[in-house]
């Protein structure tokens, strides 16, 4: 019964995300999937180049975001204490375990499975139905996870080495172990780098980074905010206290994830459509001039007709 639920969940998500995709009829699904994989691999260096542009093109905006992050860190003890005491107790729900693995497997078990399984289902469903757009969206979502791990888990967490907040901050014990009550406790040595670990691995939140990156990918690919951000919020807020982060960690993670997701899609559009700022349209609108000669008492006239043409994508 559990496996049936998982299959239905993945298929349903696949159709939700792929409902507006075009089915390729001109080439075989193997050629289409090969082209998608090739373009997605070739665009990886450009992904990081676009991330750099996101930061460097508008230093004023980058400065404001940096100042905002510093202000969050300054007030983290107050906001995180409020989160622990007043928000987490009222946002108290769990999601059913849909993992097909008995032992914990990163990103394929727990709440992460609600993000990973639909991505896998979208890719497989799009590949066998020859849906090019769905394949790009799924691979870009996968890249959002891998890039988030590289940038946040391996990079930023190691550089900043911030300790996670003790729980609860309002009543700290004598032996707080790897945790801290000091929101300025940065630049500590990490206990592990690639896997999850409590030691000095708080800033920024990897889950916030990856979830926002995935949501941004789907938002841009399908031009829809409600479904990707709604699903991401529902999954992220489940077992909220399990994240065990300062508020600033999660907000900065969300900003970094948004930059990652936007850069991946822009890079993908650049190689697919020739421009990072224009999606491929399914329809074109043309205004066609028409001339009507004089008939009887009716004078001759010139007018425009509107024609909606479906494009072969």
PDB file of C-alpha atoms in Angstrom, residues 78-300:
ATOM      1  CA  UNK A  78      16.058  37.577  20.086  1.00  0.00           C
ATOM      2  CA  UNK A  79      14.390  36.297  16.913  1.00  0.00           C
ATOM      3  CA  UNK A  80      15.515  32.681  17.372  1.00  0.00           C
ATOM      4  CA  UNK A  81      14.314  32.639  20.979  1.00  0.00           C
ATOM      5  CA  UNK A  82      10.939  33.925  19.754  1.00  0.00           C
ATOM      6  CA  UNK A  83      10.934  31.233  17.038  1.00  0.00           C
ATOM      7  CA  UNK A  84      11.627  28.468  19.553  1.00  0.00           C
ATOM      8  CA  UNK A  85       9.126  29.660  22.161  1.00  0.00           C
ATOM      9  CA  UNK A  86       6.194  30.932  20.086  1.00  0.00           C
ATOM     10  CA  UNK A  87       6.308  29.773  16.456  1.00  0.00           C
ATOM     11  CA  UNK A  88       7.632  26.207  16.552  1.00  0.00           C
ATOM     12  CA  UNK A  89       5.053  25.019  19.133  1.00  0.00           C
ATOM     13  CA  UNK A  90       2.243  26.333  16.902  1.00  0.00           C
ATOM     14  CA  UNK A  91       3.652  24.964  13.641  1.00  0.00           C
ATOM     15  CA  UNK A  92       3.741  21.404  14.855  1.00  0.00           C
ATOM     16  CA  UNK A  93       2.969  18.797  12.199  1.00  0.00           C
ATOM     17  CA  UNK A  94       4.723  15.943  10.440  1.00  0.00           C
ATOM     18  CA  UNK A  95       4.437  14.426   6.988  1.00  0.00           C
ATOM     19  CA  UNK A  96       3.973  10.682   6.354  1.00  0.00           C
ATOM     20  CA  UNK A  97       7.173   8.792   5.698  1.00  0.00           C
ATOM     21  CA  UNK A  98       7.213   7.952   1.985  1.00  0.00           C
ATOM     22  CA  UNK A  99      10.823   6.795   1.834  1.00  0.00           C
ATOM     23  CA  UNK A 100      11.449   3.460   0.116  1.00  0.00           C
ATOM     24  CA  UNK A 101      14.710   3.042   2.072  1.00  0.00           C
ATOM     25  CA  UNK A 102      14.853   1.421   5.497  1.00  0.00           C
ATOM     26  CA  UNK A 103      18.003   3.302   6.459  1.00  0.00           C
ATOM     27  CA  UNK A 104      18.436   7.060   6.179  1.00  0.00           C
ATOM     28  CA  UNK A 105      19.668   8.131   2.750  1.00  0.00           C
ATOM     29  CA  UNK A 106      20.387  11.837   2.316  1.00  0.00           C
ATOM     30  CA  UNK A 107      17.812  13.596   0.098  1.00  0.00           C
ATOM     31  CA  UNK A 108      15.919  10.333  -0.555  1.00  0.00           C
ATOM     32  CA  UNK A 109      14.369   9.835   2.880  1.00  0.00           C
ATOM     33  CA  UNK A 110      12.535  11.866   5.495  1.00  0.00           C
ATOM     34  CA  UNK A 111      10.862  15.078   4.379  1.00  0.00           C
ATOM     35  CA  UNK A 112      13.473  15.522   1.629  1.00  0.00           C
ATOM     36  CA  UNK A 113      11.829  12.638  -0.237  1.00  0.00           C
ATOM     37  CA  UNK A 114       8.870  14.930  -0.911  1.00  0.00           C
ATOM     38  CA  UNK A 115      11.200  17.079  -3.001  1.00  0.00           C
ATOM     39  CA  UNK A 116      13.423  14.377  -4.506  1.00  0.00           C
ATOM     40  CA  UNK A 117      10.816  11.836  -5.616  1.00  0.00           C
ATOM     41  CA  UNK A 118       8.752  14.342  -7.632  1.00  0.00           C
ATOM     42  CA  UNK A 119      11.913  15.551  -9.383  1.00  0.00           C
ATOM     43  CA  UNK A 120      12.818  11.967 -10.284  1.00  0.00           C
ATOM     44  CA  UNK A 121       9.242  11.273 -11.368  1.00  0.00           C
ATOM     45  CA  UNK A 122       9.108  14.430 -13.469  1.00  0.00           C
ATOM     46  CA  UNK A 123      12.330  13.522 -15.253  1.00  0.00           C
ATOM     47  CA  UNK A 124      11.340   9.913 -15.979  1.00  0.00           C
ATOM     48  CA  UNK A 125       7.817  10.858 -17.042  1.00  0.00           C
ATOM     49  CA  UNK A 126       9.105  13.668 -19.263  1.00  0.00           C
ATOM     50  CA  UNK A 127      11.768  11.457 -20.801  1.00  0.00           C
ATOM     51  CA  UNK A 128       9.354   8.686 -21.809  1.00  0.00           C
ATOM     52  CA  UNK A 129       6.737  11.172 -23.073  1.00  0.00           C
ATOM     53  CA  UNK A 130       9.458  13.100 -24.970  1.00  0.00           C
ATOM     54  CA  UNK A 131       8.719  16.276 -23.018  1.00  0.00           C
ATOM     55  CA  UNK A 132      11.828  18.407 -23.412  1.00  0.00           C
ATOM     56  CA  UNK A 133      10.741  21.191 -21.061  1.00  0.00           C
ATOM     57  CA  UNK A 134       9.972  18.753 -18.243  1.00  0.00           C
ATOM     58  CA  UNK A 135      13.397  17.156 -18.591  1.00  0.00           C
ATOM     59  CA  UNK A 136      15.137  20.527 -18.385  1.00  0.00           C
ATOM     60  CA  UNK A 137      13.078  21.505 -15.337  1.00  0.00           C
ATOM     61  CA  UNK A 138      13.875  18.239 -13.538  1.00  0.00           C
ATOM     62  CA  UNK A 139      17.606  18.348 -14.305  1.00  0.00           C
ATOM     63  CA  UNK A 140      17.782  22.018 -13.313  1.00  0.00           C
ATOM     64  CA  UNK A 141      16.092  21.115 -10.008  1.00  0.00           C
ATOM     65  CA  UNK A 142      18.664  18.350  -9.490  1.00  0.00           C
ATOM     66  CA  UNK A 143      21.438  20.862 -10.248  1.00  0.00           C
ATOM     67  CA  UNK A 144      19.859  23.195  -7.695  1.00  0.00           C
ATOM     68  CA  UNK A 145      20.476  20.551  -5.016  1.00  0.00           C
ATOM     69  CA  UNK A 146      24.038  19.743  -6.103  1.00  0.00           C
ATOM     70  CA  UNK A 147      25.022  23.404  -6.448  1.00  0.00           C
ATOM     71  CA  UNK A 148      23.506  24.134  -3.019  1.00  0.00           C
ATOM     72  CA  UNK A 149      25.586  21.351  -1.479  1.00  0.00           C
ATOM     73  CA  UNK A 150      28.765  22.671  -3.107  1.00  0.00           C
ATOM     74  CA  UNK A 151      28.175  26.329  -2.245  1.00  0.00           C
ATOM     75  CA  UNK A 152      26.517  26.061   1.163  1.00  0.00           C
ATOM     76  CA  UNK A 153      27.427  22.690   2.656  1.00  0.00           C
ATOM     77  CA  UNK A 154      31.042  22.565   1.492  1.00  0.00           C
ATOM     78  CA  UNK A 155      31.779  26.271   1.053  1.00  0.00           C
ATOM     79  CA  UNK A 156      29.917  28.745   3.241  1.00  0.00           C
ATOM     80  CA  UNK A 157      29.435  26.469   6.254  1.00  0.00           C
ATOM     81  CA  UNK A 158      33.163  25.708   6.296  1.00  0.00           C
ATOM     82  CA  UNK A 159      34.150  29.364   5.931  1.00  0.00           C
ATOM     83  CA  UNK A 160      31.847  30.705   8.642  1.00  0.00           C
ATOM     84  CA  UNK A 161      31.846  27.717  11.056  1.00  0.00           C
ATOM     85  CA  UNK A 162      28.896  29.029  13.046  1.00  0.00           C
ATOM     86  CA  UNK A 163      27.606  26.941  15.938  1.00  0.00           C
ATOM     87  CA  UNK A 164      23.960  25.945  16.052  1.00  0.00           C
ATOM     88  CA  UNK A 165      21.698  27.500  18.704  1.00  0.00           C
ATOM     89  CA  UNK A 166      21.070  25.661  21.952  1.00  0.00           C
ATOM     90  CA  UNK A 167      17.504  24.504  22.487  1.00  0.00           C
ATOM     91  CA  UNK A 168      15.870  26.225  24.271  1.00  0.00           C
ATOM     92  CA  UNK A 169      17.784  29.493  24.308  1.00  0.00           C
ATOM     93  CA  UNK A 170      15.490  30.803  27.040  1.00  0.00           C
ATOM     94  CA  UNK A 171      16.676  28.117  29.478  1.00  0.00           C
ATOM     95  CA  UNK A 172      20.236  26.994  28.685  1.00  0.00           C
ATOM     96  CA  UNK A 173      21.735  24.070  30.601  1.00  0.00           C
ATOM     97  CA  UNK A 174      25.217  23.735  32.004  1.00  0.00           C
ATOM     98  CA  UNK A 175      26.511  21.263  29.411  1.00  0.00           C
ATOM     99  CA  UNK A 176      25.447  22.540  26.017  1.00  0.00           C
ATOM    100  CA  UNK A 177      27.854  20.355  24.012  1.00  0.00           C
ATOM    101  CA  UNK A 178      28.337  21.471  20.379  1.00  0.00           C
ATOM    102  CA  UNK A 179      25.517  24.035  20.685  1.00  0.00           C
ATOM    103  CA  UNK A 180      25.839  27.662  21.729  1.00  0.00           C
ATOM    104  CA  UNK A 181      23.831  30.519  23.213  1.00  0.00           C
ATOM    105  CA  UNK A 182      26.082  33.107  21.544  1.00  0.00           C
ATOM    106  CA  UNK A 183      24.782  34.298  18.176  1.00  0.00           C
ATOM    107  CA  UNK A 184      28.294  35.609  17.359  1.00  0.00           C
ATOM    108  CA  UNK A 185      29.949  32.194  17.780  1.00  0.00           C
ATOM    109  CA  UNK A 186      31.526  31.943  14.295  1.00  0.00           C
ATOM    110  CA  UNK A 187      34.716  30.535  12.733  1.00  0.00           C
ATOM    111  CA  UNK A 188      34.831  27.210  14.548  1.00  0.00           C
ATOM    112  CA  UNK A 189      36.259  23.975  13.200  1.00  0.00           C
ATOM    113  CA  UNK A 190      33.687  21.689  11.609  1.00  0.00           C
ATOM    114  CA  UNK A 191      33.206  18.071  12.591  1.00  0.00           C
ATOM    115  CA  UNK A 192      32.118  16.882   9.124  1.00  0.00           C
ATOM    116  CA  UNK A 193      31.914  18.518   5.738  1.00  0.00           C
ATOM    117  CA  UNK A 194      29.684  16.640   3.306  1.00  0.00           C
ATOM    118  CA  UNK A 195      27.273  14.961   5.715  1.00  0.00           C
ATOM    119  CA  UNK A 196      25.029  16.563   8.324  1.00  0.00           C
ATOM    120  CA  UNK A 197      26.748  17.300  11.630  1.00  0.00           C
ATOM    121  CA  UNK A 198      25.919  19.426  14.653  1.00  0.00           C
ATOM    122  CA  UNK A 199      29.396  20.890  15.000  1.00  0.00           C
ATOM    123  CA  UNK A 200      29.861  24.399  13.564  1.00  0.00           C
ATOM    124  CA  UNK A 201      27.505  23.879  10.614  1.00  0.00           C
ATOM    125  CA  UNK A 202      24.725  26.386  11.143  1.00  0.00           C
ATOM    126  CA  UNK A 203      25.303  29.234   8.663  1.00  0.00           C
ATOM    127  CA  UNK A 204      23.620  29.214   6.236  1.00  0.00           C
ATOM    128  CA  UNK A 205      20.912  26.538   6.279  1.00  0.00           C
ATOM    129  CA  UNK A 206      21.468  23.923   3.564  1.00  0.00           C
ATOM    130  CA  UNK A 207      17.794  22.942   3.522  1.00  0.00           C
ATOM    131  CA  UNK A 208      16.693  26.548   3.090  1.00  0.00           C
ATOM    132  CA  UNK A 209      19.254  26.995   0.305  1.00  0.00           C
ATOM    133  CA  UNK A 210      18.276  23.852  -1.589  1.00  0.00           C
ATOM    134  CA  UNK A 211      14.506  24.208  -1.109  1.00  0.00           C
ATOM    135  CA  UNK A 212      14.452  27.820  -2.292  1.00  0.00           C
ATOM    136  CA  UNK A 213      16.730  26.950  -5.222  1.00  0.00           C
ATOM    137  CA  UNK A 214      14.376  24.148  -6.318  1.00  0.00           C
ATOM    138  CA  UNK A 215      11.305  26.343  -5.898  1.00  0.00           C
ATOM    139  CA  UNK A 216      12.909  29.122  -7.953  1.00  0.00           C
ATOM    140  CA  UNK A 217      13.748  26.686 -10.760  1.00  0.00           C
ATOM    141  CA  UNK A 218      10.152  25.482 -11.049  1.00  0.00           C
ATOM    142  CA  UNK A 219       8.759  28.998 -10.649  1.00  0.00           C
ATOM    143  CA  UNK A 220      10.786  30.282 -13.583  1.00  0.00           C
ATOM    144  CA  UNK A 221      10.402  27.214 -15.799  1.00  0.00           C
ATOM    145  CA  UNK A 222       6.609  27.071 -15.404  1.00  0.00           C
ATOM    146  CA  UNK A 223       5.894  30.724 -14.607  1.00  0.00           C
ATOM    147  CA  UNK A 224       4.010  29.772 -11.444  1.00  0.00           C
ATOM    148  CA  UNK A 225       4.706  30.895  -7.883  1.00  0.00           C
ATOM    149  CA  UNK A 226       1.939  29.175  -5.927  1.00  0.00           C
ATOM    150  CA  UNK A 227       2.668  25.508  -6.566  1.00  0.00           C
ATOM    151  CA  UNK A 228       6.483  25.404  -6.106  1.00  0.00           C
ATOM    152  CA  UNK A 229       6.680  27.861  -3.203  1.00  0.00           C
ATOM    153  CA  UNK A 230       3.559  26.454  -1.556  1.00  0.00           C
ATOM    154  CA  UNK A 231       4.908  22.892  -1.722  1.00  0.00           C
ATOM    155  CA  UNK A 232       8.357  24.007  -0.568  1.00  0.00           C
ATOM    156  CA  UNK A 233       6.896  25.854   2.446  1.00  0.00           C
ATOM    157  CA  UNK A 234       4.706  22.916   3.437  1.00  0.00           C
ATOM    158  CA  UNK A 235       7.666  20.528   3.368  1.00  0.00           C
ATOM    159  CA  UNK A 236      10.184  22.894   4.977  1.00  0.00           C
ATOM    160  CA  UNK A 237       7.891  23.802   7.888  1.00  0.00           C
ATOM    161  CA  UNK A 238       7.149  20.159   8.717  1.00  0.00           C
ATOM    162  CA  UNK A 239       9.177  19.252  11.823  1.00  0.00           C
ATOM    163  CA  UNK A 240      10.412  22.850  11.900  1.00  0.00           C
ATOM    164  CA  UNK A 241      12.326  22.399  15.133  1.00  0.00           C
ATOM    165  CA  UNK A 242      14.375  19.639  13.499  1.00  0.00           C
ATOM    166  CA  UNK A 243      16.296  22.193  11.423  1.00  0.00           C
ATOM    167  CA  UNK A 244      17.792  23.752  14.560  1.00  0.00           C
ATOM    168  CA  UNK A 245      19.072  26.956  13.007  1.00  0.00           C
ATOM    169  CA  UNK A 246      19.280  30.608  13.897  1.00  0.00           C
ATOM    170  CA  UNK A 247      16.683  32.663  12.030  1.00  0.00           C
ATOM    171  CA  UNK A 248      19.453  34.405  10.098  1.00  0.00           C
ATOM    172  CA  UNK A 249      20.756  31.052   8.863  1.00  0.00           C
ATOM    173  CA  UNK A 250      17.433  30.235   7.221  1.00  0.00           C
ATOM    174  CA  UNK A 251      16.858  33.683   5.703  1.00  0.00           C
ATOM    175  CA  UNK A 252      20.360  33.882   4.227  1.00  0.00           C
ATOM    176  CA  UNK A 253      19.982  30.309   2.972  1.00  0.00           C
ATOM    177  CA  UNK A 254      16.778  31.314   1.203  1.00  0.00           C
ATOM    178  CA  UNK A 255      18.503  34.269  -0.483  1.00  0.00           C
ATOM    179  CA  UNK A 256      21.473  32.152  -1.579  1.00  0.00           C
ATOM    180  CA  UNK A 257      19.109  29.459  -2.867  1.00  0.00           C
ATOM    181  CA  UNK A 258      17.131  31.996  -4.870  1.00  0.00           C
ATOM    182  CA  UNK A 259      20.334  33.228  -6.518  1.00  0.00           C
ATOM    183  CA  UNK A 260      21.359  29.636  -7.311  1.00  0.00           C
ATOM    184  CA  UNK A 261      17.975  28.697  -8.798  1.00  0.00           C
ATOM    185  CA  UNK A 262      17.678  31.863 -10.881  1.00  0.00           C
ATOM    186  CA  UNK A 263      21.213  31.491 -12.212  1.00  0.00           C
ATOM    187  CA  UNK A 264      20.680  27.854 -13.207  1.00  0.00           C
ATOM    188  CA  UNK A 265      17.544  28.681 -15.193  1.00  0.00           C
ATOM    189  CA  UNK A 266      19.104  31.718 -16.874  1.00  0.00           C
ATOM    190  CA  UNK A 267      22.092  29.606 -17.840  1.00  0.00           C
ATOM    191  CA  UNK A 268      19.775  26.920 -19.207  1.00  0.00           C
ATOM    192  CA  UNK A 269      17.703  29.436 -21.180  1.00  0.00           C
ATOM    193  CA  UNK A 270      20.898  30.896 -22.634  1.00  0.00           C
ATOM    194  CA  UNK A 271      21.924  27.563 -24.161  1.00  0.00           C
ATOM    195  CA  UNK A 272      18.348  26.598 -25.116  1.00  0.00           C
ATOM    196  CA  UNK A 273      16.985  29.857 -26.497  1.00  0.00           C
ATOM    197  CA  UNK A 274      20.025  32.071 -26.995  1.00  0.00           C
ATOM    198  CA  UNK A 275      19.086  34.543 -24.250  1.00  0.00           C
ATOM    199  CA  UNK A 276      18.939  34.277 -20.445  1.00  0.00           C
ATOM    200  CA  UNK A 277      15.922  36.555 -20.107  1.00  0.00           C
ATOM    201  CA  UNK A 278      13.367  35.088 -22.511  1.00  0.00           C
ATOM    202  CA  UNK A 279      11.501  31.846 -22.237  1.00  0.00           C
ATOM    203  CA  UNK A 280      10.470  29.923 -25.317  1.00  0.00           C
ATOM    204  CA  UNK A 281       6.869  30.823 -26.122  1.00  0.00           C
ATOM    205  CA  UNK A 282       4.245  28.363 -27.233  1.00  0.00           C
ATOM    206  CA  UNK A 283       2.280  31.024 -29.115  1.00  0.00           C
ATOM    207  CA  UNK A 284       2.970  34.147 -31.144  1.00  0.00           C
ATOM    208  CA  UNK A 285       0.587  37.073 -31.592  1.00  0.00           C
ATOM    209  CA  UNK A 286       0.598  38.835 -34.956  1.00  0.00           C
ATOM    210  CA  UNK A 287      -1.273  41.934 -36.097  1.00  0.00           C
ATOM    211  CA  UNK A 288      -1.958  41.539 -39.830  1.00  0.00           C
ATOM    212  CA  UNK A 289      -3.035  44.560 -41.917  1.00  0.00           C
ATOM    213  CA  UNK A 290      -6.165  43.978 -44.036  1.00  0.00           C
ATOM    214  CA  UNK A 291      -7.697  46.081 -46.832  1.00  0.00           C
ATOM    215  CA  UNK A 292     -11.401  46.129 -47.500  1.00  0.00           C
ATOM    216  CA  UNK A 293     -12.392  47.677 -50.900  1.00  0.00           C
ATOM    217  CA  UNK A 294     -15.396  49.892 -51.305  1.00  0.00           C
ATOM    218  CA  UNK A 295     -18.591  47.873 -51.697  1.00  0.00           C
ATOM    219  CA  UNK A 296     -21.814  49.675 -52.461  1.00  0.00           C
ATOM    220  CA  UNK A 297     -22.234  52.584 -50.083  1.00  0.00           C
ATOM    221  CA  UNK A 298     -19.569  51.258 -47.703  1.00  0.00           C
ATOM    222  CA  UNK A 299     -16.255  53.164 -47.963  1.00  0.00           C
ATOM    223  CA  UNK A 300     -12.952  51.367 -48.439  1.00  0.00           C
TER     224      UNK A 300
END
